[in-house]
């Protein structure tokens, strides 16, 4: 297996989800105290801590890349460990909120509805207009996909405004 640099390991740490980072730090502290008890002279505290962190990160990295090594691919325990670590890495809390979708449904829904229904523009023309005038780049297939929701929302807003106007 190709050795990995400390810079790559620190980048790997930065991409880890927060709970896994905390777990890695706990293991780093444990490793730091074992290194400190063995080697009291020569290395300063920051160097020992850095080496402990790199050691723990390398263990995590090796666990994640274990399936690529032929001799280890048969060991069920190591594959099970790899699976658990991959699940932790695939943290669902880091999922981004769909900003474009909310912008299209909230802010630009009446505009898109007007361009499509009243002006008769195609989805490509609507995308070009949004990119040019509103600085919002959206694929035409995405607008096509969410257009029924946009249409429903605008028609509901129209119905509500008609009801409010008829009451007064």
Coordinates of C-alpha atoms in Angstrom, one line a residue:
X1 CA 0.0 0.0 0.0
X2 CA 1.2 3.5 -0.9
X3 CA 2.3 5.6 2.1
X4 CA 0.1 8.6 2.8
X5 CA 1.5 12.0 3.7
X6 CA 0.7 14.0 6.8
X7 CA -0.9 16.7 4.7
X8 CA -3.3 14.1 3.1
X9 CA -4.1 12.7 6.6
X10 CA -5.0 16.2 7.9
X11 CA -7.1 16.8 4.8
X12 CA -8.8 13.5 5.5
X13 CA -9.4 14.6 9.1
X14 CA -11.0 17.9 7.9
X15 CA -13.5 15.9 5.7
X16 CA -14.6 13.7 8.6
X17 CA -17.9 14.3 10.2
X18 CA -17.8 16.0 13.6
X19 CA -18.6 12.9 15.7
X20 CA -15.9 10.9 14.0
X21 CA -13.5 13.8 14.5
X22 CA -14.2 13.8 18.3
X23 CA -13.7 10.0 18.4
X24 CA -10.4 10.5 16.6
X25 CA -9.3 13.1 19.1
X26 CA -10.2 10.8 22.0
X27 CA -8.0 8.1 20.5
X28 CA -5.3 10.7 19.9
X29 CA -5.2 11.6 23.6
X30 CA -5.0 7.9 24.5
X31 CA -2.1 7.5 22.1
X32 CA -0.4 10.7 23.2
X33 CA -0.3 9.5 26.8
X34 CA 1.1 6.1 25.8
X35 CA 3.8 7.9 23.8
X36 CA 4.5 10.3 26.6
X37 CA 5.0 7.5 29.1
X38 CA 7.4 5.7 26.9
X39 CA 9.4 8.7 25.6
X40 CA 10.0 11.4 28.2
X41 CA 13.1 12.9 26.6
X42 CA 13.9 14.1 23.1
X43 CA 10.5 15.1 21.7
X44 CA 8.5 18.0 22.9
X45 CA 4.8 17.7 23.8
X46 CA 3.5 19.3 20.6
X47 CA 5.6 16.9 18.5
X48 CA 4.2 13.9 20.4
X49 CA 0.7 15.1 20.0
X50 CA 1.1 15.6 16.3
X51 CA 2.6 12.1 15.9
X52 CA -0.3 10.6 17.9
X53 CA -2.8 12.4 15.7
X54 CA -1.2 11.2 12.5
X55 CA -1.0 7.7 13.9
X56 CA -4.7 7.6 14.7
X57 CA -5.6 9.2 11.3
X58 CA -3.5 6.7 9.5
X59 CA -5.3 3.9 11.3
X60 CA -8.7 5.3 10.2
X61 CA -7.5 5.8 6.7
X62 CA -6.1 2.2 6.5
X63 CA -9.4 0.9 7.8
X64 CA -11.3 2.7 5.1
X65 CA -9.0 1.5 2.3
X66 CA -8.7 -2.1 3.6
X67 CA -10.8 -3.6 0.7
X68 CA -8.2 -2.7 -1.9
X69 CA -5.5 -4.8 -0.3
X70 CA -5.9 -8.5 -1.3
X71 CA -4.5 -10.2 1.8
X72 CA -6.9 -8.2 4.1
X73 CA -10.0 -8.4 1.9
X74 CA -10.8 -11.9 3.3
X75 CA -10.8 -11.0 6.9
X76 CA -14.4 -10.5 8.0
X77 CA -13.6 -8.5 11.2
X78 CA -11.6 -5.9 9.3
X79 CA -14.3 -5.6 6.6
X80 CA -16.9 -5.2 9.3
X81 CA -14.8 -2.5 10.9
X82 CA -14.5 -0.8 7.5
X83 CA -18.2 -0.9 7.0
X84 CA -18.9 0.7 10.4
X85 CA -16.4 3.4 9.7
X86 CA -17.8 4.1 6.3
X87 CA -21.3 4.5 7.8
X88 CA -19.9 7.0 10.3
X89 CA -18.2 8.9 7.5
X90 CA -21.4 9.1 5.6
X91 CA -23.0 11.3 8.2
X92 CA -26.5 12.4 7.3
X93 CA -26.4 15.5 9.4
X94 CA -24.0 17.2 7.0
X95 CA -26.6 17.0 4.2
X96 CA -27.0 20.5 2.7
X97 CA -30.3 22.1 2.5
X98 CA -31.5 22.5 -1.1
X99 CA -31.0 26.2 -1.5
X100 CA -31.9 26.4 -5.2
X101 CA -35.1 24.5 -4.6
X102 CA -36.2 26.8 -1.9
X103 CA -35.3 29.8 -3.9
X104 CA -37.2 28.5 -6.9
X105 CA -40.3 27.6 -4.9
X106 CA -40.4 30.7 -2.6
X107 CA -38.8 33.6 -4.4
X108 CA -39.1 32.8 -8.1
X109 CA -42.2 30.7 -8.3
X110 CA -44.5 33.5 -9.5
X111 CA -41.9 34.6 -12.1
X112 CA -41.4 31.1 -13.5
X113 CA -45.2 30.6 -13.6
X114 CA -45.7 33.8 -15.5
X115 CA -42.9 33.1 -18.0
X116 CA -44.2 29.5 -18.6
X117 CA -48.0 30.0 -18.6
X118 CA -48.5 33.6 -19.7
X119 CA -45.5 34.2 -21.9
X120 CA -45.3 30.6 -23.2
X121 CA -41.6 30.3 -22.8
X122 CA -39.8 26.9 -22.8
X123 CA -37.9 25.6 -19.8
X124 CA -34.6 26.4 -21.6
X125 CA -35.6 30.0 -22.1
X126 CA -36.7 30.2 -18.5
X127 CA -33.3 28.9 -17.4
X128 CA -31.5 31.3 -19.6
X129 CA -33.6 34.2 -18.2
X130 CA -32.8 33.2 -14.6
X131 CA -29.1 32.9 -15.3
X132 CA -29.0 36.2 -17.2
X133 CA -31.1 38.5 -15.1
X134 CA -31.3 36.8 -11.6
X135 CA -27.8 35.2 -11.5
X136 CA -29.3 31.8 -10.7
X137 CA -28.0 28.9 -12.7
X138 CA -30.5 26.0 -12.9
X139 CA -30.8 23.1 -15.3
X140 CA -33.9 23.0 -17.4
X141 CA -34.6 19.5 -16.4
X142 CA -34.7 20.6 -12.7
X143 CA -37.2 23.3 -13.4
X144 CA -39.2 20.8 -15.4
X145 CA -39.1 18.4 -12.5
X146 CA -40.3 20.9 -9.9
X147 CA -42.6 22.9 -12.1
X148 CA -45.8 21.1 -11.0
X149 CA -45.1 22.2 -7.4
X150 CA -44.4 25.7 -8.6
X151 CA -47.7 25.7 -10.6
X152 CA -49.7 24.3 -7.6
X153 CA -48.1 26.9 -5.2
X154 CA -48.9 29.9 -7.5
X155 CA -52.4 28.7 -8.2
X156 CA -53.0 28.2 -4.4
X157 CA -51.7 31.8 -3.8
X158 CA -54.1 33.1 -6.5
X159 CA -57.0 31.2 -5.0
X160 CA -56.2 32.6 -1.5
X161 CA -55.9 36.1 -2.8
X162 CA -59.2 35.8 -4.6
X163 CA -60.9 34.6 -1.4
X164 CA -59.5 37.5 0.6
X165 CA -60.6 40.0 -2.0
X166 CA -64.2 38.5 -2.2
X167 CA -64.6 38.7 1.6
X168 CA -64.0 42.4 1.7

